[in-house]
Coordinates of C-alpha atoms in Angstrom, one line a residue:
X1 CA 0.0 0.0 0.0
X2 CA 1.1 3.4 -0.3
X3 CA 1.6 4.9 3.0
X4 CA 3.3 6.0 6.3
X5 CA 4.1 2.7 6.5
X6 CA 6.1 2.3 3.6
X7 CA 8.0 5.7 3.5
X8 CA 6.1 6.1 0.3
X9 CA 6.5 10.4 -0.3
X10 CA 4.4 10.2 -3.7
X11 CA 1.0 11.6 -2.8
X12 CA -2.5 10.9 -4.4
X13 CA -4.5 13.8 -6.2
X14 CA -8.4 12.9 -6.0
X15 CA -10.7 15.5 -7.6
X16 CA -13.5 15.9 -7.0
X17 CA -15.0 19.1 -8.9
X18 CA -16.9 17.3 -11.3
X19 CA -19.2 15.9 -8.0
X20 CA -18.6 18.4 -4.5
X21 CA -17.6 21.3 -6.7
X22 CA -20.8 21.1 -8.9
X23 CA -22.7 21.0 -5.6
X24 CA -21.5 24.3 -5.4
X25 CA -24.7 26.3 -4.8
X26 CA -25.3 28.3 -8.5
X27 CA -22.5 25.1 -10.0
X28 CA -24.1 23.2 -12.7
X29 CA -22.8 21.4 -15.4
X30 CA -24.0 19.9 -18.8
X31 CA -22.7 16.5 -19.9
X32 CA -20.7 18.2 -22.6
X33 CA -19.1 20.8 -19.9
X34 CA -18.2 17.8 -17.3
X35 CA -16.1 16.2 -20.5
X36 CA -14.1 18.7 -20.9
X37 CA -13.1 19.3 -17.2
X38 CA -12.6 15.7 -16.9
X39 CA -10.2 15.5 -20.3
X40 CA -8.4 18.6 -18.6
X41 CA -8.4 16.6 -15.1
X42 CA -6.5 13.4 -16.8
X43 CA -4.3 16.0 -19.2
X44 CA -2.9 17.1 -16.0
X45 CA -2.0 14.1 -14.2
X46 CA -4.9 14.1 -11.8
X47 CA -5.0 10.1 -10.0
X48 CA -8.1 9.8 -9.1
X49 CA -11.4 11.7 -11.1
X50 CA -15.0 11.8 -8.8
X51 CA -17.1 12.0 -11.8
X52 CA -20.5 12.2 -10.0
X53 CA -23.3 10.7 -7.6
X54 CA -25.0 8.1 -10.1
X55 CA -27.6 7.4 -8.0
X56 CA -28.8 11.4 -7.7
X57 CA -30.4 12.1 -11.3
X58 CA -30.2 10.7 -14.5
X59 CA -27.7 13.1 -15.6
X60 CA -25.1 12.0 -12.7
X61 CA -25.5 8.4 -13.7
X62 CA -25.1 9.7 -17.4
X63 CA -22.2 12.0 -16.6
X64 CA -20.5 9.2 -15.4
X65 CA -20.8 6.3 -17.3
X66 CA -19.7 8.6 -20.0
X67 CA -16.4 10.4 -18.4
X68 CA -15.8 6.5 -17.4
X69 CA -15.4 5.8 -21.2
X70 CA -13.5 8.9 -21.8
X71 CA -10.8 8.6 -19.4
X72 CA -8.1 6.0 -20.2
X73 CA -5.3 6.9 -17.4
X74 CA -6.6 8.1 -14.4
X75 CA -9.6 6.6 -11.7
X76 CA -12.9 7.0 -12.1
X77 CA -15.2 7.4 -9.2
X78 CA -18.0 7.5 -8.4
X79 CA -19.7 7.9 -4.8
X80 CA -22.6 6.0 -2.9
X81 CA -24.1 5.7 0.0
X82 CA -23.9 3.4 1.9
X83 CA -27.3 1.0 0.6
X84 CA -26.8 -1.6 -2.1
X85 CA -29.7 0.4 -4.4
X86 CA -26.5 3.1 -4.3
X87 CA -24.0 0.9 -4.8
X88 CA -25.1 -0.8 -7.9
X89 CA -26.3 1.9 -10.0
X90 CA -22.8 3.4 -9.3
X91 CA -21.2 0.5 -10.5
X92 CA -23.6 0.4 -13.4
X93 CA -22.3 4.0 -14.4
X94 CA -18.5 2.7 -13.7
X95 CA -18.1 -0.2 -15.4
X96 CA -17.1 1.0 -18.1
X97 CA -14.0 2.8 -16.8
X98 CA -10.6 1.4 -17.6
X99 CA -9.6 2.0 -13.4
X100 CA -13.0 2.3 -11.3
X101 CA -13.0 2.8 -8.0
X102 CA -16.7 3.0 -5.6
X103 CA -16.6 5.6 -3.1
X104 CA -18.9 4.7 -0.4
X105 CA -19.4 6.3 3.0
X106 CA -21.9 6.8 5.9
X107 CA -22.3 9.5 9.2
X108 CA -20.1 8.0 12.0
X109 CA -20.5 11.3 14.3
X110 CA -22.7 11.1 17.1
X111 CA -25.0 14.2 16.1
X112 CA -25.1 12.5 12.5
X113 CA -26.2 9.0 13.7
X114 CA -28.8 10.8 16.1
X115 CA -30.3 13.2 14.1
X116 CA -29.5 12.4 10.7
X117 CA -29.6 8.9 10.4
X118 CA -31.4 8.1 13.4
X119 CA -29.5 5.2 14.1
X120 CA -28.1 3.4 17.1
X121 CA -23.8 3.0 16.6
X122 CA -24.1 -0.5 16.2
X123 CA -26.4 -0.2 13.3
X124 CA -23.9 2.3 11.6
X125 CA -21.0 -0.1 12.4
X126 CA -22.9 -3.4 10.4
X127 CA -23.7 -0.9 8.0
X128 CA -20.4 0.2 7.1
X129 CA -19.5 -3.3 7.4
X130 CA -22.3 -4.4 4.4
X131 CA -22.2 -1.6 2.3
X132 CA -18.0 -1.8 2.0
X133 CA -18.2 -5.7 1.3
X134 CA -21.0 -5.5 -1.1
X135 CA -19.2 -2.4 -2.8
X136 CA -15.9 -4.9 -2.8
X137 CA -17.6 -8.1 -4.5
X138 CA -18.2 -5.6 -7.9
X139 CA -15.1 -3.6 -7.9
X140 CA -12.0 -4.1 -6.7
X141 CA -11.1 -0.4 -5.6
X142 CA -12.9 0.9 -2.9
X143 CA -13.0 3.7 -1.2
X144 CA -15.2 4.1 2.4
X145 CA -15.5 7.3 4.0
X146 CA -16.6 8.2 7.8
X147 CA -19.0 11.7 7.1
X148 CA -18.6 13.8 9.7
X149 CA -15.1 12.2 10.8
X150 CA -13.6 14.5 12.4
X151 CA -16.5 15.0 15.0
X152 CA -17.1 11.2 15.0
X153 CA -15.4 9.6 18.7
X154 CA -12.0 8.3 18.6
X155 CA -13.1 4.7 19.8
X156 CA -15.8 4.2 17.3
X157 CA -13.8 6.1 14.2
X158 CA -11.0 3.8 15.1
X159 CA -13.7 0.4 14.6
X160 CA -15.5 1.7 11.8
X161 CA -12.0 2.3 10.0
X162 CA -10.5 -1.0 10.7
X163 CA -13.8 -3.2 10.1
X164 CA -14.0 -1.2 6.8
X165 CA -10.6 -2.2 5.8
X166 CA -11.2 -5.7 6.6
X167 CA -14.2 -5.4 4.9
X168 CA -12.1 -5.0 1.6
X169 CA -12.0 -1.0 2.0
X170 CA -8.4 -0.1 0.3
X171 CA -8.8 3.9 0.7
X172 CA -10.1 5.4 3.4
X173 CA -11.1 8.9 3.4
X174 CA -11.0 11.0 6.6
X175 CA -13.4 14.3 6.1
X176 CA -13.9 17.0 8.0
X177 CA -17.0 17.7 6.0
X178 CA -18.2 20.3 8.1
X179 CA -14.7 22.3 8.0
X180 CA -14.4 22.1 12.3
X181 CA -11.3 20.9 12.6
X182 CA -7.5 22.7 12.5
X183 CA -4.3 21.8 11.6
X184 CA -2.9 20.0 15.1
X185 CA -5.9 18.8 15.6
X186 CA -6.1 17.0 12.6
X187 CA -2.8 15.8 12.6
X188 CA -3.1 13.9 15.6
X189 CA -6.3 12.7 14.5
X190 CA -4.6 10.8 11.4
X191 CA -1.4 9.9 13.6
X192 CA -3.8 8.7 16.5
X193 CA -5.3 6.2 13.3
X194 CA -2.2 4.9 12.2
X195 CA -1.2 4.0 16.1
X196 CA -4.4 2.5 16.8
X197 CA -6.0 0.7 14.0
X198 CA -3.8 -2.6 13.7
X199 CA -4.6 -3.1 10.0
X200 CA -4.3 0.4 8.7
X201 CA -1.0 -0.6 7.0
X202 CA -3.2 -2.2 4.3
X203 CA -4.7 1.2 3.3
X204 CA -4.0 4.2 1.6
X205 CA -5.3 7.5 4.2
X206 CA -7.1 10.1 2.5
X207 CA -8.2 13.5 3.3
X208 CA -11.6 15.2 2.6
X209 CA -11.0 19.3 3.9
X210 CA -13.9 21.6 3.7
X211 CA -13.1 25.0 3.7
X212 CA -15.4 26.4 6.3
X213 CA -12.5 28.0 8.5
X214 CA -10.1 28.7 5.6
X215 CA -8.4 26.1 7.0
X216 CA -8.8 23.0 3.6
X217 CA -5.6 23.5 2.6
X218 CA -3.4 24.1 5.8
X219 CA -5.3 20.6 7.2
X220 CA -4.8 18.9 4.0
X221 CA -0.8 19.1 4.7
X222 CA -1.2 18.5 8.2
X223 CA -2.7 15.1 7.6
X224 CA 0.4 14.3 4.7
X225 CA 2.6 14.8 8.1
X226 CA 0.8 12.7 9.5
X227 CA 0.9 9.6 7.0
X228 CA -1.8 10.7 4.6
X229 CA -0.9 9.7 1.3
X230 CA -4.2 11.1 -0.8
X231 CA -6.0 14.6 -0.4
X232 CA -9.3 15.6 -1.8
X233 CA -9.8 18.5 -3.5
X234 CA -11.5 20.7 -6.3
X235 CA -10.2 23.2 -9.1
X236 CA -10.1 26.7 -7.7
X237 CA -11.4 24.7 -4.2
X238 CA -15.3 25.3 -5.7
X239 CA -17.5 23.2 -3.4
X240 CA -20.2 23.3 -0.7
X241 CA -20.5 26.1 1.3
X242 CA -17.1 27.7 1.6
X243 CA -15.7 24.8 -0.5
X244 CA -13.0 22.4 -0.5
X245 CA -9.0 21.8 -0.2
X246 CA -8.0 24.3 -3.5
X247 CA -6.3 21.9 -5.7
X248 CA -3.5 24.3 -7.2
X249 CA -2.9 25.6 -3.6
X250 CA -2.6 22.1 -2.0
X251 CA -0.2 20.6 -5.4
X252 CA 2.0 24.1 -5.3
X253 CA 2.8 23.9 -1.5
X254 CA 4.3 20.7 -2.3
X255 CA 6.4 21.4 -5.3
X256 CA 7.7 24.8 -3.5
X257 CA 8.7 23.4 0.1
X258 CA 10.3 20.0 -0.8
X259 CA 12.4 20.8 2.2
X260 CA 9.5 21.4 4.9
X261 CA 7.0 18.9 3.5
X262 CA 9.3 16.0 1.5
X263 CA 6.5 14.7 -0.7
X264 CA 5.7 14.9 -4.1
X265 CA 2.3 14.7 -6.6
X266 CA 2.0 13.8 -10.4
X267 CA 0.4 16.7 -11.1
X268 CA 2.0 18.8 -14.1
X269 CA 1.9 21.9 -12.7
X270 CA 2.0 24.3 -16.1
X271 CA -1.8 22.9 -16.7
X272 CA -3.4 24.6 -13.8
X273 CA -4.0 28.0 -14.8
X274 CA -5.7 26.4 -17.8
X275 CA -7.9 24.0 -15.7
X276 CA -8.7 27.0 -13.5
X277 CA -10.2 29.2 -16.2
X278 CA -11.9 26.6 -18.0
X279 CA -13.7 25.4 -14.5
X280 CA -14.5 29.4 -14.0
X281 CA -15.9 29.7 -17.8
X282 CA -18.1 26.6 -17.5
X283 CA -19.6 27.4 -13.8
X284 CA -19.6 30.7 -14.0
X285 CA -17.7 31.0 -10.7
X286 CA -15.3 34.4 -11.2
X287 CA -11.6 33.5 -9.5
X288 CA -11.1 36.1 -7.0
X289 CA -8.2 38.6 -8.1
X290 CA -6.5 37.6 -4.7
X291 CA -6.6 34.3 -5.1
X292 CA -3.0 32.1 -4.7
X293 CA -2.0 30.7 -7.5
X294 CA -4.5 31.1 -9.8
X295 CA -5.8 34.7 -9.1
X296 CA -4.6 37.9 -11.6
X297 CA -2.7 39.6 -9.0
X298 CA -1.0 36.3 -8.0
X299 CA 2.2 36.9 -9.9
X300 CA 1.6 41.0 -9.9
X301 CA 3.6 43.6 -8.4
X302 CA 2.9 47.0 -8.0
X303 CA 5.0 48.0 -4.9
X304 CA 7.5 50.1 -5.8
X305 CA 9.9 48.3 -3.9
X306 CA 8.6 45.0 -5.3
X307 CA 8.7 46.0 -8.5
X308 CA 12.7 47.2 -7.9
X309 CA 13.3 44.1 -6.3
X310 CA 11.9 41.8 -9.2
X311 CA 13.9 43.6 -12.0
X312 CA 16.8 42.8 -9.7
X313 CA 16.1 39.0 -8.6
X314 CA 12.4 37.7 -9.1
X315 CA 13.4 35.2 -6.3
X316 CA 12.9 38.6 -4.2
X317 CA 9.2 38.3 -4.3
X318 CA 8.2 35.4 -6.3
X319 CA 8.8 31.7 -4.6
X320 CA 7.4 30.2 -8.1
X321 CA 7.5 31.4 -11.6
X322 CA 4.6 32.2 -13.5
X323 CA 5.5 29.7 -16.1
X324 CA 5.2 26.8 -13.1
X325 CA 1.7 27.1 -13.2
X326 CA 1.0 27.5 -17.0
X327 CA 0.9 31.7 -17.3
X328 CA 3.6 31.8 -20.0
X329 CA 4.8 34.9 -20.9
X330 CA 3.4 35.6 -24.8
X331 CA 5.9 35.4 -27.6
X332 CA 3.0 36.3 -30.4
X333 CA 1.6 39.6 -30.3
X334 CA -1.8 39.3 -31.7
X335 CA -3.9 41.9 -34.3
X336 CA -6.0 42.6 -36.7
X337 CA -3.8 41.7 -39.5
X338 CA -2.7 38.2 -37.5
X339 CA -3.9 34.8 -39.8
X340 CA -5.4 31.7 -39.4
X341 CA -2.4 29.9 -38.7
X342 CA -0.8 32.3 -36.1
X343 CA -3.9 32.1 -34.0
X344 CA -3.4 28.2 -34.5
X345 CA -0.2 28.9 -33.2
X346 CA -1.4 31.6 -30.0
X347 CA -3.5 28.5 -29.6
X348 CA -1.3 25.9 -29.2
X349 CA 1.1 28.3 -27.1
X350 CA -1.5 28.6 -24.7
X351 CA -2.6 25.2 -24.6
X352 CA -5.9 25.0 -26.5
X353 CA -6.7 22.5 -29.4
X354 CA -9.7 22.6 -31.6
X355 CA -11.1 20.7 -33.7
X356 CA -11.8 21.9 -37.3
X357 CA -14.9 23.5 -36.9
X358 CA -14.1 24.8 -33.0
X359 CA -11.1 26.4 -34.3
X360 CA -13.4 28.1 -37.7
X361 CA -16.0 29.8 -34.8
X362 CA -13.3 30.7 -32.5
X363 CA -11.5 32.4 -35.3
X364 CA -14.4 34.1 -36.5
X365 CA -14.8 35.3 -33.0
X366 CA -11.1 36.6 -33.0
X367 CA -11.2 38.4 -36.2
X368 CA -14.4 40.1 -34.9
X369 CA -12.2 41.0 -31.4
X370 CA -9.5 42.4 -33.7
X371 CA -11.3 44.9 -35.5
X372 CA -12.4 46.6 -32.1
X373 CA -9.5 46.1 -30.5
X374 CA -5.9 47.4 -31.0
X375 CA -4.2 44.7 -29.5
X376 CA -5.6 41.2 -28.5
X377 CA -4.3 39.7 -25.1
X378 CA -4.0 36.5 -23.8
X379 CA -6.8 36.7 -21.7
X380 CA -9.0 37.7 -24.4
X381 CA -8.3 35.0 -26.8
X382 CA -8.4 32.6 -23.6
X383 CA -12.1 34.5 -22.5
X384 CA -13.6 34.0 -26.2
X385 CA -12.1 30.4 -26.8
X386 CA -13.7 29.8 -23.7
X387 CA -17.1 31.4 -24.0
X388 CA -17.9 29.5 -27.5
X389 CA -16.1 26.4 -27.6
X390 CA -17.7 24.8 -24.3
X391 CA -21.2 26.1 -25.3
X392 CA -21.6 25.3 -28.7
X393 CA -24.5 22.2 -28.0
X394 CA -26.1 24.9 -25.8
X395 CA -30.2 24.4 -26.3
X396 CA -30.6 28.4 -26.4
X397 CA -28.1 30.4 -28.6
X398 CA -27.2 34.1 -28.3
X399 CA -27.0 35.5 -32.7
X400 CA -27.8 38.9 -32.6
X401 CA -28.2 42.5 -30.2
X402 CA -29.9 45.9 -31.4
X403 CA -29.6 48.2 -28.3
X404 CA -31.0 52.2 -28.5
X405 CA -30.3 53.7 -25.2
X406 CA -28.8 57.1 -23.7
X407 CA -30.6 59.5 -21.4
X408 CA -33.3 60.6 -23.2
X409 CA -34.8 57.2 -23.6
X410 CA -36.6 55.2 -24.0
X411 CA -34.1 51.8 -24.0
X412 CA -34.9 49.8 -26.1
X413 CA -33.4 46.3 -27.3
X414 CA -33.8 44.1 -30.3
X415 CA -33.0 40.4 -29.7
X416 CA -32.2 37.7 -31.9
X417 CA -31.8 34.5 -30.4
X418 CA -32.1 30.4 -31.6
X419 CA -34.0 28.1 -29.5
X420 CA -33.9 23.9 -30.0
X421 CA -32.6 25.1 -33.5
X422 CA -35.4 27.8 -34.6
X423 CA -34.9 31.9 -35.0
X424 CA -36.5 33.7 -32.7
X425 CA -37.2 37.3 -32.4
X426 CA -38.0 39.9 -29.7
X427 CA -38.0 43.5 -29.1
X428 CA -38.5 45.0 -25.5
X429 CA -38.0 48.5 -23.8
X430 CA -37.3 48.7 -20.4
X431 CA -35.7 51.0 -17.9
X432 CA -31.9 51.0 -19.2
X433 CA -30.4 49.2 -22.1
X434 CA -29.7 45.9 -19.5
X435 CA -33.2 45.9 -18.0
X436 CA -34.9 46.3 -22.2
X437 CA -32.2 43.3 -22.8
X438 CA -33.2 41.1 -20.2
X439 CA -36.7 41.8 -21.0
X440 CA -36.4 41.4 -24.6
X441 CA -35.0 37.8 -23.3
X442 CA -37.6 36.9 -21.0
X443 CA -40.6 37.2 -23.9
X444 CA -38.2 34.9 -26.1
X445 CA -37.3 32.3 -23.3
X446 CA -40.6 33.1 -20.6
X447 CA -39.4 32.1 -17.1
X448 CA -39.7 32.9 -13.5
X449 CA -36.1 32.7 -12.8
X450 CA -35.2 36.2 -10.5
X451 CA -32.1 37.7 -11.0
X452 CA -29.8 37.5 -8.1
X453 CA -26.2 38.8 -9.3
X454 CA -25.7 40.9 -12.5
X455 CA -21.3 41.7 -12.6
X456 CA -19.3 43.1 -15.0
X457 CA -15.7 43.3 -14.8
X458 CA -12.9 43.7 -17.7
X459 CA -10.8 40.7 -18.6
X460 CA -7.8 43.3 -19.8
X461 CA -6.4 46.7 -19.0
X462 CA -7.5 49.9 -21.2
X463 CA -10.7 51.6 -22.5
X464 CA -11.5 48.6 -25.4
X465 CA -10.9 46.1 -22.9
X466 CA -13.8 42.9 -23.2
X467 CA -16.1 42.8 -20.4
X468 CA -16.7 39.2 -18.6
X469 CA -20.2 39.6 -17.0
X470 CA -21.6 37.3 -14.3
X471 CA -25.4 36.2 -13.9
X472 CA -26.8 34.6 -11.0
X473 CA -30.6 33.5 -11.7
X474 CA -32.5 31.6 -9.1
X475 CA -35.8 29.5 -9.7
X476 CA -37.7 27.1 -7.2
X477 CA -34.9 27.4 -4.9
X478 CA -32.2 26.2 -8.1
X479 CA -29.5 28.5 -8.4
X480 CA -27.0 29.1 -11.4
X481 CA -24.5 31.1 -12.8
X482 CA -23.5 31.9 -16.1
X483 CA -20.9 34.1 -17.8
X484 CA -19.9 35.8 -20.8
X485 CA -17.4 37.7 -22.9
X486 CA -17.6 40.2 -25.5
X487 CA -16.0 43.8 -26.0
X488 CA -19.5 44.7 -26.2
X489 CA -20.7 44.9 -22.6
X490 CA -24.2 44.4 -24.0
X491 CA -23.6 41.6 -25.7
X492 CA -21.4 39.9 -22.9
X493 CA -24.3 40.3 -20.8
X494 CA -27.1 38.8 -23.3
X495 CA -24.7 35.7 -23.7
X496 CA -24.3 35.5 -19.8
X497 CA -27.8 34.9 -19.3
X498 CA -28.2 32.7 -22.4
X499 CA -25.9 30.5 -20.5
X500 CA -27.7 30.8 -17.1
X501 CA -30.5 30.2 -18.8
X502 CA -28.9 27.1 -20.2
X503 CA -27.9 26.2 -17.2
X504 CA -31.3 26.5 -15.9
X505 CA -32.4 23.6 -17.9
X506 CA -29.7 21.4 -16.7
X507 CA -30.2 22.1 -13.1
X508 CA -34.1 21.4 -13.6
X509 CA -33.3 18.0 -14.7
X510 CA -31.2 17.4 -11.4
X511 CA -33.6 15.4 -8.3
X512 CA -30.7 14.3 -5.8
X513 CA -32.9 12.5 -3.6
X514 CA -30.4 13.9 -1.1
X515 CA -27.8 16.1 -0.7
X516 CA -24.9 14.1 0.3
X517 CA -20.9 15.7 0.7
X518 CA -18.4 13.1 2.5

């Protein structure tokens, strides 16, 4: 097994954005959406891929039995609860997967077995017990998890844990699924494990960190310390509630402090920044400026004494280069007068391949960009990739945008949009050019969906900048987000709500009998 026991220093990446990240309260995801993510999960080395909760809607169980057929290298998991009805419509879905691996688990705290699952600790204890062996006579790799684990009592954690492993568990995940615990805490938690459960040796320790406290990350690593030898986590740490262990922040601290933390991942690092902004673009979910890593002003200075210190050494205020996680510094200016093949070329410098007819949309898009706009960043080409390629089976299609406005009035907008593949027409007035859009929208696609968030912010510096605008519509409790890019602000925000709206449709389809996060 891979762990304390073996001196073992390699440690195991699970995802899990494509199942707790897209419980993400506005986070949805069409089939096509969780493909890609998944494709960028194995393109960067990712071990172990949580493709969904089969049992929770048709569209989990479809989402993955079909990233099961797409992924070749890494795991593909899938979680249960703890009932056989769980158990074998997740294998159904997994079947299919070159490397599957059931992820089972059930409440061992003593508030969760009282009020949640109203059942006496023996009860859980058979439980675990039935659920792990039945999970283990379909698949070889499981995984069982103890909800709540880090409020669960030392004695009981300690039985559940080793009658899972005999049981035929060969991961099990420890999660602090409530985000409660802190770093000490949770390293003697994980050491107290490996001195009392006598068969532990013939498991791999995992790690599930909510994010509650700000704390995922730091308790992630304490638990490594410890003997953990696989964390949990999601792209740009999107997840319930405050969200989880942040997988760039989790995989960086690693490669950075070999010398205070001796362990390594196969995670190639230069693919983050690309996984982050395609995770972003499809949920919507804006990464904060701040953000480590991953965030704009992560590699920016503007100090004056930074910015003397960086032209001197960049070691002075930089402990990894931008090129470490994927923002390579541009070689190809981009214009107006810039071909075909030289935005094949900005493509393939920043990562992106297309197929024929991808590449023929995207380029359109470009050329369009390029009139309006002297000089065509990275992030622009990266935003409008982004914003077409992902959405092209989209059921509601943003074509056209008429806008009179000013402060005389009255605003008016005329809308041309395609629905299930017919032309549709609307024109609206309302009170300023955003309200007559979304208006204009509503009698094209009639809904009760309020608007929550409406956001603009600029993806570049300078006056012809494209704006990236955020919607946030909510419906029968359903919440999504959607997002869109254009160097018309207008139009950004007509093909933000197109894809909320799109969204929308997805997230109706969704009937998790229960909301479940290990």
């Amino acid at each position: 097994m891979t762990n304390k026991a073996t001196g073992d220093t390699r440690v195991i990446i699970f995802d899990t954005t494509l199942r707790d990240g897209e419980q993400s309260p506005g986070c949805s995801m069409n089939l096509e959406e969780k493909l890609f993510v998944a494709g960028g999960l194995e393109e960067m080395g990712v071990d172990v891929i949580e493709a969904g909760f089969p049992i929770a809607s048709k569209g989990d169980f479809e989402a993955v039995t079909e990233v099961s057929k797409l992924v070749k290298t890494s795991q593909v998991a899938g979680l249960a609860r703890a009932t056989q009805k769980d158990i074998d419509r997740a294998w159904e879905a997994l079947r299919h997967a070159a490397r599957p691996r059931i992820h089972t688990f059930l409440s061992t705290s003593p508030l969760h077995m009282k009020f949640k699952l109203q059942m006496e600790p023996d009860a859980v204890h058979q439980a675990v017990i039935d659920s792990v062996t039945h999970a283990r006579n379909l698949c070889e790799d499981v995984e069982w998890s103890p909800e709540d684990g880090t409020r669960t009592e030392h004695d009981f954690l300690c039985r559940t844990v080793e009658s899972a492993i005999q049981a035929g568990a060969r991961t099990i995940n420890i999660a602090d699924t409530v985000g409660y615990t802190v770093p000490q805490e949770f390293q003697a938690l994980i050491e107290m494990l490996f001195n009392r459960v006598p068969n532990i040796d013939q498991a791999v320790i995992s790690v599930h960190c909510h994010n509650d406290l700000g704390l995922a990350v730091a308790n992630s690593l304490a638990a490594v310390g410890a003997g953990a030898r696989q964390i949990e986590c999601t792209i740009n740490g999107i997840g319930e509630r405050a969200g989880n262990c942040a997988l760039e922040e989790v995989v960086m601290a690693l490669r950075t402090r070999p010398d205070a933390m001796p362990f390594h991942t196969g995670i190639d690092t230069t693919k983050i920044t690309k996984a982050s902004r395609l995770v972003s673009t499809i949920t919507g979910f804006p990464v904060q400026p701040n953000k480590a890593i991953v965030g704009a002003n992560a590699f920016a200075h503007e100090s004056g004494i930074h910015q003397d210190g960086m032209l001197k050494n960049a070691q002075t205020y930089e402990i990894m280069t931008p090129e470490s996680v994927g923002l390579n510094r541009s070689t190809l200016v981009m214009g107006k007068h810039s071909g075909r093949h030289a935005f094949k070329e900005k493509l393939k410098e920043l990562g992106i391949d297309l197929n024929d007819n991808q590449l023929h949309d995207a380029f359109a898009r470009f050329k369009d960009l390029a009139d309006h706009k002297k000089d065509v960043f990275d992030e622009d080409i990266l935003a409008l990739v982004e914003d077409s390629v992902v959405r092209h089976n989209d059921r509601i299609r943003f074509v056209s945008l008429g806008v009179v406005c000013g402060s005389k009035g009255p605003q008016r907008a005329e809308l041309d949009l395609e629905v299930d593949g017919e032309a549709r027409h609307a024109t609206a007035e309302g009170n300023g050019p955003v309200d007559a859009l979304f208006a204009a929208i509503r009698e094209i696609c009639p809904h009760e969906a309020s608007l929550q968030l409406y956001q603009v912010h600029a993806v570049t510096g300078g006056t012809d900048a494209q704006a990236e605008v955020t919607i946030r519509l909510e419906e029968d409790g359903k919440t999504v987000n959607g997002q869109g890019a254009d160097y018309d602000t207008l139009v950004a925000s007509a093909r933000a709500y197109v894809n909320a709206l799109n969204k929308l449709l997805v997230k109706r389809a969704k009937t998790a009998p229960e909301r479940m996060t290990a």
